[in-house]
Coordinates of C-alpha atoms in Angstrom, one line a residue:
S1 CA 72.0 -81.7 21.1
D2 CA 71.6 -79.7 24.2
T3 CA 73.8 -76.8 23.2
T4 CA 72.1 -76.1 19.9
M5 CA 68.6 -76.6 21.4
G6 CA 69.3 -74.2 24.2
E7 CA 70.8 -71.3 22.2
N8 CA 67.5 -69.7 21.1
V9 CA 66.0 -69.9 24.6
I10 CA 65.7 -66.4 26.1
Y11 CA 64.8 -65.6 29.7
A12 CA 64.5 -62.5 31.9
Y13 CA 65.4 -62.0 35.6
R14 CA 65.0 -59.3 38.1
G15 CA 66.3 -58.9 41.7
S16 CA 68.1 -56.5 44.1
T17 CA 71.2 -56.5 41.8
G18 CA 69.4 -55.4 38.7
F19 CA 67.4 -57.0 35.9
G20 CA 68.0 -58.1 32.3
V21 CA 67.4 -60.5 29.5
K22 CA 69.7 -63.4 28.6
R23 CA 70.0 -65.6 25.6
G24 CA 71.1 -69.3 25.6
I25 CA 71.3 -71.9 28.3
K26 CA 74.9 -72.9 28.2
P27 CA 76.6 -70.5 27.7
S28 CA 74.3 -67.5 28.1
E29 CA 74.9 -64.0 26.8
A30 CA 73.2 -60.7 27.9
V31 CA 70.7 -59.2 25.4
F32 CA 69.9 -56.4 27.7
E33 CA 70.8 -55.6 31.3
D34 CA 70.4 -52.8 33.8
K35 CA 72.6 -53.1 36.9
E36 CA 73.3 -49.4 37.5
N37 CA 69.9 -48.4 38.9
A38 CA 69.0 -51.5 40.9
K39 CA 69.3 -49.7 44.3
V40 CA 67.4 -46.5 43.3
N41 CA 65.0 -47.7 40.7
P42 CA 64.4 -51.5 41.1
C43 CA 62.5 -53.3 38.4
R44 CA 59.1 -53.9 40.0
V45 CA 57.4 -55.9 37.2
F46 CA 58.2 -57.4 33.8
E47 CA 56.2 -59.4 31.3
W48 CA 57.0 -61.3 28.1
S49 CA 54.6 -60.8 25.2
N50 CA 52.6 -63.8 23.8
T51 CA 54.4 -64.2 20.5
G52 CA 57.8 -63.6 22.2
R53 CA 58.5 -60.5 20.2
F54 CA 58.3 -58.0 23.1
F55 CA 59.6 -57.6 26.6
A56 CA 57.9 -55.0 28.9
Y57 CA 59.0 -53.7 32.3
C58 CA 58.5 -50.9 34.8
D59 CA 61.6 -49.7 36.7
T60 CA 59.8 -47.3 39.0
V61 CA 60.6 -44.4 36.7
K62 CA 59.1 -45.4 33.4
T63 CA 57.2 -48.3 31.7
C64 CA 59.0 -49.6 28.7
V65 CA 58.5 -52.2 25.9
I66 CA 61.6 -53.4 24.1
E67 CA 62.1 -55.8 21.2
A68 CA 63.2 -59.1 22.8
S69 CA 65.8 -60.1 20.2
T70 CA 67.5 -56.7 19.8
G71 CA 66.8 -54.7 22.9
R72 CA 65.4 -51.8 20.8
V73 CA 63.0 -49.6 22.7
I74 CA 59.5 -49.7 21.1
L75 CA 57.5 -47.7 23.7
S76 CA 58.5 -45.7 26.8
A77 CA 56.0 -43.9 29.0
E78 CA 56.6 -42.0 32.3
L79 CA 54.5 -44.4 34.3
R80 CA 56.2 -45.2 37.6
R81 CA 53.3 -47.0 39.4
T82 CA 52.6 -49.8 36.9
A83 CA 52.0 -52.9 39.0
E84 CA 50.8 -55.4 36.3
M85 CA 50.9 -55.6 32.5
M86 CA 49.8 -57.9 29.7
F87 CA 49.7 -58.2 25.9
S88 CA 46.8 -59.4 23.7
P89 CA 47.2 -62.9 22.2
K90 CA 48.8 -61.7 18.9
D91 CA 50.6 -58.7 20.6
S92 CA 48.6 -56.1 18.8
L93 CA 47.7 -54.4 22.2
F94 CA 49.7 -53.7 25.3
L95 CA 47.9 -53.0 28.6
T96 CA 49.2 -51.6 31.9
W97 CA 47.4 -51.5 35.3
E98 CA 48.3 -49.4 38.4
P99 CA 46.5 -49.5 41.8
Y100 CA 43.3 -47.5 41.8
T101 CA 43.6 -45.5 45.0
T102 CA 41.9 -42.4 46.4
Y103 CA 44.4 -39.8 47.8
N104 CA 44.3 -36.4 49.4
N105 CA 45.5 -33.4 47.3
K106 CA 47.4 -30.4 48.6
D107 CA 44.3 -28.8 50.1
G108 CA 43.4 -31.9 51.9
E109 CA 40.5 -32.7 49.6
K110 CA 39.8 -36.3 48.7
K111 CA 40.8 -36.6 45.1
S112 CA 39.2 -39.5 43.2
P113 CA 41.7 -41.7 41.4
D114 CA 42.5 -41.2 37.7
P115 CA 41.6 -44.0 35.2
N116 CA 44.3 -46.7 35.7
L117 CA 44.0 -49.2 32.9
R118 CA 45.9 -48.0 29.9
I119 CA 45.8 -49.6 26.4
W120 CA 48.5 -49.1 23.7
N121 CA 48.6 -50.0 20.0
M122 CA 51.8 -52.0 19.5
Q123 CA 51.9 -51.4 15.7
T124 CA 52.3 -47.7 16.2
G125 CA 53.3 -47.4 19.9
E126 CA 50.3 -45.0 20.4
H127 CA 48.2 -44.8 23.5
I128 CA 44.6 -45.7 22.6
T129 CA 42.6 -45.2 25.7
T130 CA 42.5 -45.3 29.5
L131 CA 39.8 -47.1 31.5
V132 CA 38.9 -47.6 35.1
A133 CA 39.6 -51.0 36.7
Q134 CA 39.2 -51.0 40.4
K135 CA 40.0 -54.5 41.4
Q136 CA 43.4 -55.9 40.9
S137 CA 42.0 -59.4 40.7
Q138 CA 39.7 -58.5 37.8
W139 CA 41.4 -55.8 35.7
R140 CA 42.6 -58.1 32.9
P141 CA 40.4 -58.2 29.8
Q142 CA 40.3 -61.7 28.2
F143 CA 40.7 -61.9 24.4
S144 CA 39.7 -64.5 21.8
D145 CA 42.7 -66.1 20.1
D146 CA 42.1 -64.0 17.0
E147 CA 41.7 -60.8 19.0
T148 CA 38.3 -60.0 17.4
V149 CA 36.6 -60.2 20.9
A150 CA 37.7 -58.9 24.3
V151 CA 35.6 -59.4 27.4
R152 CA 36.0 -57.6 30.8
L153 CA 34.1 -57.8 34.1
V154 CA 33.0 -54.4 35.5
G155 CA 31.0 -54.9 38.7
S156 CA 28.7 -57.7 37.8
E157 CA 28.5 -56.6 34.1
L158 CA 30.3 -58.5 31.5
L159 CA 31.3 -56.1 28.7
V160 CA 32.1 -57.5 25.2
H161 CA 34.3 -55.3 23.0
K162 CA 34.8 -56.0 19.3
N163 CA 38.1 -55.5 17.3
G164 CA 40.0 -53.8 20.1
L165 CA 37.5 -50.9 20.4
F166 CA 37.4 -50.3 24.2
E167 CA 35.7 -46.9 24.2
K168 CA 32.4 -48.5 23.7
Y169 CA 31.1 -52.0 24.3
D170 CA 29.3 -54.1 21.7
N171 CA 27.2 -56.2 24.0
K172 CA 26.8 -56.8 27.7
L173 CA 25.7 -59.6 30.1
V174 CA 24.3 -58.5 33.4
L175 CA 24.1 -61.2 36.2
P176 CA 23.9 -60.3 39.9
K177 CA 26.8 -61.6 41.9
M178 CA 28.9 -62.6 38.9
E179 CA 32.4 -62.9 40.3
G180 CA 34.6 -64.5 37.7
F181 CA 34.7 -65.6 34.1
A182 CA 36.8 -67.4 31.5
L183 CA 36.6 -66.9 27.7
S184 CA 37.4 -70.0 25.8
P185 CA 40.3 -70.3 23.3
G186 CA 39.6 -71.9 19.8
Q187 CA 37.2 -71.0 17.0
N188 CA 33.8 -71.2 18.9
H189 CA 33.7 -68.5 21.5
H190 CA 32.2 -69.6 24.8
I191 CA 32.3 -68.0 28.2
A192 CA 32.2 -69.6 31.6
V193 CA 30.9 -67.5 34.5
Y194 CA 30.7 -68.0 38.2
I195 CA 27.8 -66.6 40.2
S196 CA 28.3 -66.7 43.9
A197 CA 25.6 -67.9 46.4
H198 CA 23.2 -65.1 47.3
G199 CA 19.7 -64.6 48.7
G200 CA 19.3 -68.2 49.7
K201 CA 20.3 -69.4 46.2
P202 CA 23.4 -71.7 45.8
A203 CA 26.4 -70.8 43.6
V204 CA 26.1 -71.5 39.8
V205 CA 28.5 -72.0 37.0
Q206 CA 27.1 -71.2 33.5
V207 CA 28.7 -71.8 30.1
R208 CA 27.2 -69.5 27.5
R209 CA 27.8 -68.9 23.8
L210 CA 29.3 -65.5 22.9
D211 CA 26.4 -64.7 20.5
K212 CA 23.9 -61.8 20.6
D213 CA 21.8 -63.5 23.4
F214 CA 24.6 -65.2 25.3
S215 CA 22.8 -68.5 24.7
L216 CA 23.0 -70.9 27.7
V217 CA 24.8 -74.2 27.1
V218 CA 25.3 -75.4 30.6
N219 CA 23.9 -74.3 34.0
K220 CA 25.4 -76.2 37.0
T221 CA 24.5 -75.6 40.6
F222 CA 27.1 -75.9 43.4
F223 CA 25.5 -76.3 46.8
K224 CA 28.8 -75.8 48.6
S225 CA 31.1 -73.3 46.9
D226 CA 32.8 -70.0 47.8
S227 CA 34.8 -69.6 44.5
A228 CA 35.8 -71.5 41.4
K229 CA 38.8 -71.6 39.1
F230 CA 38.2 -72.3 35.4
T231 CA 40.6 -73.9 33.0
W232 CA 39.8 -74.4 29.3
N233 CA 41.5 -77.0 27.1
N234 CA 43.4 -75.4 24.2
K235 CA 40.7 -76.1 21.7
G236 CA 38.0 -74.5 23.8
T237 CA 35.9 -77.7 23.7
A238 CA 36.1 -78.7 27.4
L239 CA 36.3 -76.9 30.7
L240 CA 37.6 -77.9 34.1
I241 CA 36.0 -76.3 37.1
L242 CA 37.9 -76.4 40.5
S243 CA 35.2 -75.4 43.0
V244 CA 36.4 -74.3 46.4
V245 CA 34.8 -74.1 49.9
D246 CA 36.9 -71.9 52.1
V247 CA 36.3 -73.8 55.3
D248 CA 36.5 -77.6 55.5
S249 CA 33.4 -78.8 57.4
T250 CA 35.3 -81.9 58.7
N251 CA 38.1 -79.5 59.9
K252 CA 40.7 -81.9 58.4
S253 CA 42.2 -79.5 55.9
Y254 CA 43.7 -76.0 56.1
Y255 CA 43.0 -75.7 52.4
G256 CA 39.2 -75.9 52.7
E257 CA 37.4 -78.4 50.5
Q258 CA 37.7 -78.7 46.7
S259 CA 36.0 -80.6 44.0
V260 CA 36.7 -80.9 40.3
H261 CA 34.1 -80.9 37.5
M262 CA 34.4 -81.2 33.8
V263 CA 32.1 -79.7 31.1
N264 CA 32.0 -80.9 27.6
V265 CA 30.9 -77.9 25.6
M266 CA 30.2 -79.8 22.4
T267 CA 27.6 -82.1 24.1
G268 CA 26.6 -79.8 27.0
D269 CA 27.4 -82.6 29.5
A270 CA 28.8 -81.7 33.0
C271 CA 30.1 -84.3 35.4
S272 CA 32.1 -84.4 38.5
V273 CA 35.6 -85.9 38.2
P274 CA 36.0 -89.0 40.4
L275 CA 38.9 -88.5 42.9
G276 CA 40.4 -91.8 44.3
K277 CA 41.2 -90.4 47.7
S278 CA 39.9 -87.6 50.0
G279 CA 41.7 -84.4 50.8
P280 CA 42.7 -81.1 49.1
V281 CA 43.0 -80.7 45.3
Y282 CA 46.4 -79.0 44.7
Q283 CA 46.2 -78.6 40.9
A284 CA 44.2 -79.7 37.9
K285 CA 45.8 -79.1 34.5
W286 CA 45.1 -79.9 30.8
N287 CA 47.6 -81.7 28.7
P288 CA 48.4 -79.2 25.9
N289 CA 47.2 -81.9 23.5
G290 CA 43.7 -81.0 24.8
R291 CA 42.7 -84.7 25.1
E292 CA 43.5 -85.5 28.7
F293 CA 44.1 -83.7 32.0
A294 CA 45.9 -84.5 35.3
V295 CA 44.8 -83.8 38.9
C296 CA 47.1 -83.7 41.9
Y297 CA 45.0 -84.3 45.1
G298 CA 44.6 -86.0 48.4
Y299 CA 46.0 -85.8 51.9
M300 CA 49.8 -86.5 51.9
P301 CA 51.1 -88.6 50.4
A302 CA 49.2 -87.1 47.5
R303 CA 48.1 -88.8 44.2
V304 CA 48.3 -87.8 40.6
T305 CA 45.6 -89.2 38.2
W306 CA 45.3 -88.7 34.4
Y307 CA 41.8 -88.6 32.9
N308 CA 40.4 -88.6 29.4
L309 CA 37.7 -86.3 27.9
R310 CA 35.0 -88.5 29.5
A311 CA 36.5 -87.8 32.9
E312 CA 37.5 -91.5 33.3
E313 CA 40.7 -92.5 35.0
V314 CA 43.4 -93.4 32.6
F315 CA 46.4 -93.8 34.8
N316 CA 47.5 -93.3 38.5
I317 CA 50.9 -92.3 39.6
A318 CA 51.7 -94.0 43.0
D319 CA 51.1 -91.7 46.0
G320 CA 54.0 -89.5 47.1
P321 CA 55.0 -86.1 48.6
R322 CA 53.8 -83.8 45.8
N323 CA 51.7 -80.7 45.2
E324 CA 52.5 -79.4 41.7
I325 CA 52.3 -80.7 38.1
H326 CA 53.8 -79.1 35.0
Y327 CA 53.3 -80.2 31.4
N328 CA 55.8 -79.2 28.7
A329 CA 54.6 -77.3 25.6
F330 CA 53.9 -80.5 23.7
G331 CA 52.3 -82.5 26.5
S332 CA 54.9 -85.2 26.0
L333 CA 56.5 -84.8 29.5
L334 CA 54.9 -84.1 32.9
L335 CA 56.9 -82.9 35.9
V336 CA 55.4 -84.1 39.2
C337 CA 56.8 -82.1 42.0
G338 CA 56.8 -81.6 45.8
F339 CA 57.7 -78.0 46.8
G340 CA 56.9 -75.5 49.5
N341 CA 56.4 -77.2 52.9
L342 CA 57.3 -80.5 51.3
A343 CA 61.0 -80.1 52.0
T344 CA 62.2 -82.7 49.6
G345 CA 61.9 -80.6 46.5
K346 CA 61.4 -83.8 44.5
I347 CA 60.9 -83.5 40.7
E348 CA 59.8 -86.6 38.8
V349 CA 60.0 -86.5 35.0
W350 CA 57.2 -88.6 33.4
D351 CA 56.9 -89.7 29.7
T352 CA 53.1 -89.2 29.1
E353 CA 53.1 -91.6 26.1
T354 CA 54.7 -94.6 27.7
R355 CA 53.5 -93.6 31.2
K356 CA 56.9 -94.3 32.6
I357 CA 59.1 -92.2 34.9
L358 CA 62.3 -91.2 33.2
V359 CA 64.3 -89.7 36.1
E360 CA 63.9 -88.2 39.5
I361 CA 65.9 -85.3 41.0
A362 CA 65.7 -83.3 44.2
V363 CA 65.9 -79.5 44.2
P364 CA 65.2 -78.3 47.7
N365 CA 63.7 -74.8 48.3
T366 CA 62.3 -74.4 44.8
T367 CA 59.6 -71.6 44.8
H368 CA 59.2 -71.4 41.0
L369 CA 59.4 -74.0 38.2
E370 CA 58.8 -73.3 34.5
W371 CA 59.3 -75.1 31.2
A372 CA 61.1 -73.5 28.3
P373 CA 59.1 -73.2 25.1
D374 CA 61.3 -75.8 23.5
G375 CA 59.7 -78.5 25.8
Q376 CA 63.2 -79.8 26.5
H377 CA 64.5 -77.5 29.2
F378 CA 63.1 -76.2 32.4
M379 CA 64.1 -73.8 35.2
T380 CA 63.9 -74.0 39.0
A381 CA 64.3 -70.9 41.2
T382 CA 64.4 -69.9 44.8
T383 CA 63.0 -66.4 45.0
C384 CA 62.3 -63.7 47.5
P385 CA 60.0 -62.9 49.3
R386 CA 59.0 -66.6 49.5
L387 CA 62.5 -67.5 50.8
R388 CA 65.1 -64.9 51.8
I389 CA 68.2 -67.2 51.7
D390 CA 70.0 -69.1 49.0
N391 CA 68.2 -67.3 46.2
C392 CA 69.3 -68.7 42.8
Y393 CA 68.0 -70.1 39.6
R394 CA 69.1 -73.2 37.7
L395 CA 68.5 -74.4 34.1
W396 CA 68.0 -78.1 33.4
N397 CA 67.3 -80.4 30.5
Y398 CA 64.5 -82.9 30.8
R399 CA 67.0 -85.7 31.6
G400 CA 67.6 -84.0 34.9
K401 CA 71.0 -82.6 34.0
Q402 CA 71.9 -79.3 35.5
M403 CA 72.9 -77.0 32.7
A404 CA 73.5 -73.7 34.5
E405 CA 73.2 -72.2 38.0
V406 CA 73.2 -68.5 39.0
T407 CA 73.4 -67.9 42.7
Y408 CA 72.7 -64.7 44.7
A409 CA 74.8 -64.1 47.8
S410 CA 72.5 -64.3 50.8
P411 CA 71.3 -62.4 52.7
Q412 CA 72.2 -59.2 50.9
E413 CA 71.3 -60.2 47.4
E414 CA 67.8 -61.2 46.4
L415 CA 66.2 -62.8 43.2
W416 CA 62.6 -61.7 42.7
Q417 CA 61.6 -63.3 39.5
V418 CA 62.9 -65.2 36.5
S419 CA 60.9 -66.3 33.5
F420 CA 61.4 -67.7 29.9
R421 CA 60.3 -65.8 26.8
R422 CA 57.2 -67.4 25.3
L423 CA 57.7 -68.6 21.7
P424 CA 54.7 -70.5 20.5
G425 CA 54.8 -72.5 17.2
V426 CA 58.6 -72.2 16.7
Y427 CA 59.7 -75.5 18.2
N428 CA 58.7 -79.0 17.0
P429 CA 57.8 -82.0 19.1
F430 CA 60.8 -84.3 19.7
P431 CA 61.2 -88.0 20.4
V432 CA 61.3 -88.7 24.2
R433 CA 63.6 -91.6 25.0
E434 CA 64.6 -93.4 28.1
L435 CA 67.9 -92.3 29.8
T436 CA 71.1 -94.2 29.5
K437 CA 73.0 -95.2 32.7
E438 CA 75.4 -92.3 32.1
E439 CA 72.6 -89.8 31.8
K440 CA 71.0 -91.1 35.0
S441 CA 74.3 -90.6 36.8
A442 CA 74.6 -87.1 35.4
A443 CA 71.2 -86.1 36.8
G444 CA 70.5 -83.9 39.8
L445 CA 72.1 -81.0 41.6
L446 CA 75.8 -80.5 41.2
V447 CA 77.4 -81.4 44.5
R448 CA 80.9 -79.9 45.0
G449 CA 83.7 -82.4 45.2
R450 CA 85.1 -83.5 48.5
G451 CA 88.8 -82.8 47.8
G452 CA 89.0 -79.1 48.5
D453 CA 89.0 -76.4 45.8
G454 CA 90.3 -78.4 42.9
A455 CA 87.7 -81.2 43.2
P456 CA 85.2 -81.1 40.3
A457 CA 81.5 -80.8 41.0
V458 CA 79.6 -84.0 40.4
A459 CA 75.9 -84.6 39.8
A460 CA 73.8 -85.9 42.7
G461 CA 72.8 -88.8 40.5
S462 CA 76.4 -90.2 40.7
V463 CA 76.8 -89.5 44.4
A464 CA 75.7 -92.2 46.8
K465 CA 72.8 -91.3 49.0
A466 CA 75.3 -90.7 51.8
S467 CA 76.1 -87.2 50.7
A468 CA 72.9 -85.2 50.7
Y469 CA 72.5 -81.8 49.2
V470 CA 73.7 -79.1 51.5
P471 CA 72.4 -75.5 50.9
P472 CA 75.1 -72.9 50.3
H473 CA 74.7 -71.2 53.6
L474 CA 75.5 -74.5 55.5
R475 CA 78.5 -75.5 53.5
K476 CA 81.8 -75.7 55.4
E477 CA 83.9 -72.6 55.5
G478 CA 87.6 -72.3 56.0
S479 CA 90.5 -73.7 54.1
N480 CA 88.6 -76.2 52.0
K481 CA 85.7 -73.9 51.1
G482 CA 83.3 -75.2 48.6
T483 CA 83.5 -78.8 49.9
L484 CA 80.4 -80.0 51.7
A485 CA 80.1 -80.7 55.3
S486 CA 80.3 -84.4 54.7
V487 CA 77.4 -86.5 56.0
A488 CA 79.7 -88.5 58.1
D489 CA 80.0 -85.5 60.4
T490 CA 76.3 -85.8 61.3
K491 CA 75.4 -88.5 63.7
P492 CA 72.3 -90.7 63.1
G493 CA 69.2 -89.6 65.1
Q494 CA 70.4 -86.1 65.4
S495 CA 67.7 -83.5 65.3
E496 CA 67.7 -80.6 62.9
N497 CA 68.6 -78.1 65.6
E498 CA 71.5 -80.3 66.9
R499 CA 72.8 -80.4 63.4
K500 CA 72.6 -76.7 62.9
I501 CA 74.3 -76.1 66.3
M502 CA 77.2 -78.4 65.2
N503 CA 77.7 -76.5 61.9
L504 CA 77.7 -73.2 63.7
Q505 CA 80.2 -74.5 66.3
K506 CA 82.5 -75.5 63.5
K507 CA 82.3 -71.8 62.3
I508 CA 83.3 -70.7 65.8
T509 CA 86.3 -73.1 65.7
D510 CA 87.3 -71.6 62.4
I511 CA 87.1 -68.1 63.8
E512 CA 89.2 -69.1 66.9
S513 CA 92.0 -70.3 64.6
L514 CA 91.8 -67.1 62.5
K515 CA 92.1 -65.0 65.6
K516 CA 95.2 -67.0 66.7
K517 CA 96.8 -66.4 63.2
Q518 CA 96.0 -62.7 63.6
Q519 CA 97.6 -62.5 67.1
S520 CA 100.7 -64.2 65.8
G521 CA 101.1 -61.3 63.3
E522 CA 99.7 -63.0 60.1
I523 CA 98.0 -60.7 57.6
L524 CA 94.4 -61.9 57.1
Q525 CA 92.4 -61.6 53.9
L526 CA 89.3 -59.4 53.8
N527 CA 86.9 -62.4 53.8
Q528 CA 88.7 -63.8 56.8
L529 CA 88.4 -60.5 58.7
E530 CA 84.7 -60.5 57.9
K531 CA 84.3 -64.0 59.3
I532 CA 85.8 -62.8 62.7
T533 CA 83.2 -59.9 62.9
K534 CA 80.4 -62.5 62.7
E535 CA 81.4 -64.3 65.9
D536 CA 78.8 -62.6 68.2
E537 CA 76.1 -63.2 65.7
I538 CA 76.9 -66.9 65.4
L539 CA 77.1 -67.3 69.2
A540 CA 73.7 -65.7 69.5
Q541 CA 72.3 -68.1 66.8
I542 CA 73.7 -71.1 68.8
E543 CA 72.2 -69.8 72.0
A544 CA 68.7 -69.3 70.3
L545 CA 68.9 -72.9 68.9
R546 CA 69.8 -74.3 72.3
V547 CA 66.8 -72.5 73.9
N548 CA 64.6 -74.2 71.3

């Protein structure tokens, strides 16, 4: 059942009102929270460890690692400038990075920066060593799954460290203009490297074995390429390359041009992935089963195609407004979403086995979506700085039922980040089944009832299309707060601006009636008095919209 499934799910959040860790989806309880210091010492970064055992954060005073299930402090260091952090795959090591910046000392001399990449032993909590990592984009070492090997890029030298010994390297690969790399997961260690175009030579992607001589497995030339993104499947047997040209020669796309290629490391074959329509490639992702991948691509309405390990099309999802795809931990469900400038916020839940859509919901203004490790729940969030209004996060089950919602009062409260604890290997695959009629009608955002305060909230799935979702800041105020501005109030063919003006004019009407009450000697509530103070601001908004 949903309640038992969700109780071990743990997640962390941080924002202007504080940060903390919660356990459970419905209900949820605090494992750890810090609301006292939010104003003075906001939490600037947090990170879950890979096994789920630890939670690390920096609150602009110190950098701490706590035990996720108990909140016990494992490590605390006076590092206030930590900007990024990571754990090695089995959580043996903890790494922190702070910006590498030159600054002037008291005598006005340029002081060269201190080493800025720190490495700690998580068994003992001891600091092992500190290295220099100048570029934020390249500071993270990449580890093999068993942690015996770590690789990092320094300039255009790839350094290989064995068994967590970072003071000296075991081997190095030097290739001019090497700008990116990806170490494979799995038993056989391979490394993919990107060498940018230089001296009249085109860009190259190479896949090499991580042996003494870095034996070459694949060498693929890209005549048009400014960068590439690598994605290995979970077994490390196949690699997707998303090659990007920053400027689109046909000038049709603001995204530049992309192409997708697949490398089979076992056979050494490399081929381009056939895309059924032209336009940008938004995402290319492996199914966690390692046997197929999906690509979301094409001018809007975009297409999603699933491919097998021979890069052959297996299935096409009909074109629609979408730009993100998210597999659950078992690869049994795929969320196909349209976020960002695609205002719909549409999320389709697909069963990858039957290749059928289970349910579709709309969650406008979503800036972050993430699956829980149980593969049955996911979260959507609206976070700052992407969007400064209506910050919130919501927890859902895969049948599209909203399980929980936490809202931040805009504009004064902001949510910056929310993320599930990773917990690999704990949950088992579960049978995915089609939804019943009742489940379909329980899907979607909870829309407040129409009958004033007492009316229960109902799911969007059971509301006729007539009552669209209205963001909190546009909901009707006044006596029947919480009810939605019913769609009957908006006239067909009205522009967005006209609708906004109408909603603001209603607020002015409310304020007028409050002022009358005040004049007749009635004592107003604090929130009513606050509304009156906003009159000038609302009138200015109306004026600005009219000008537009």
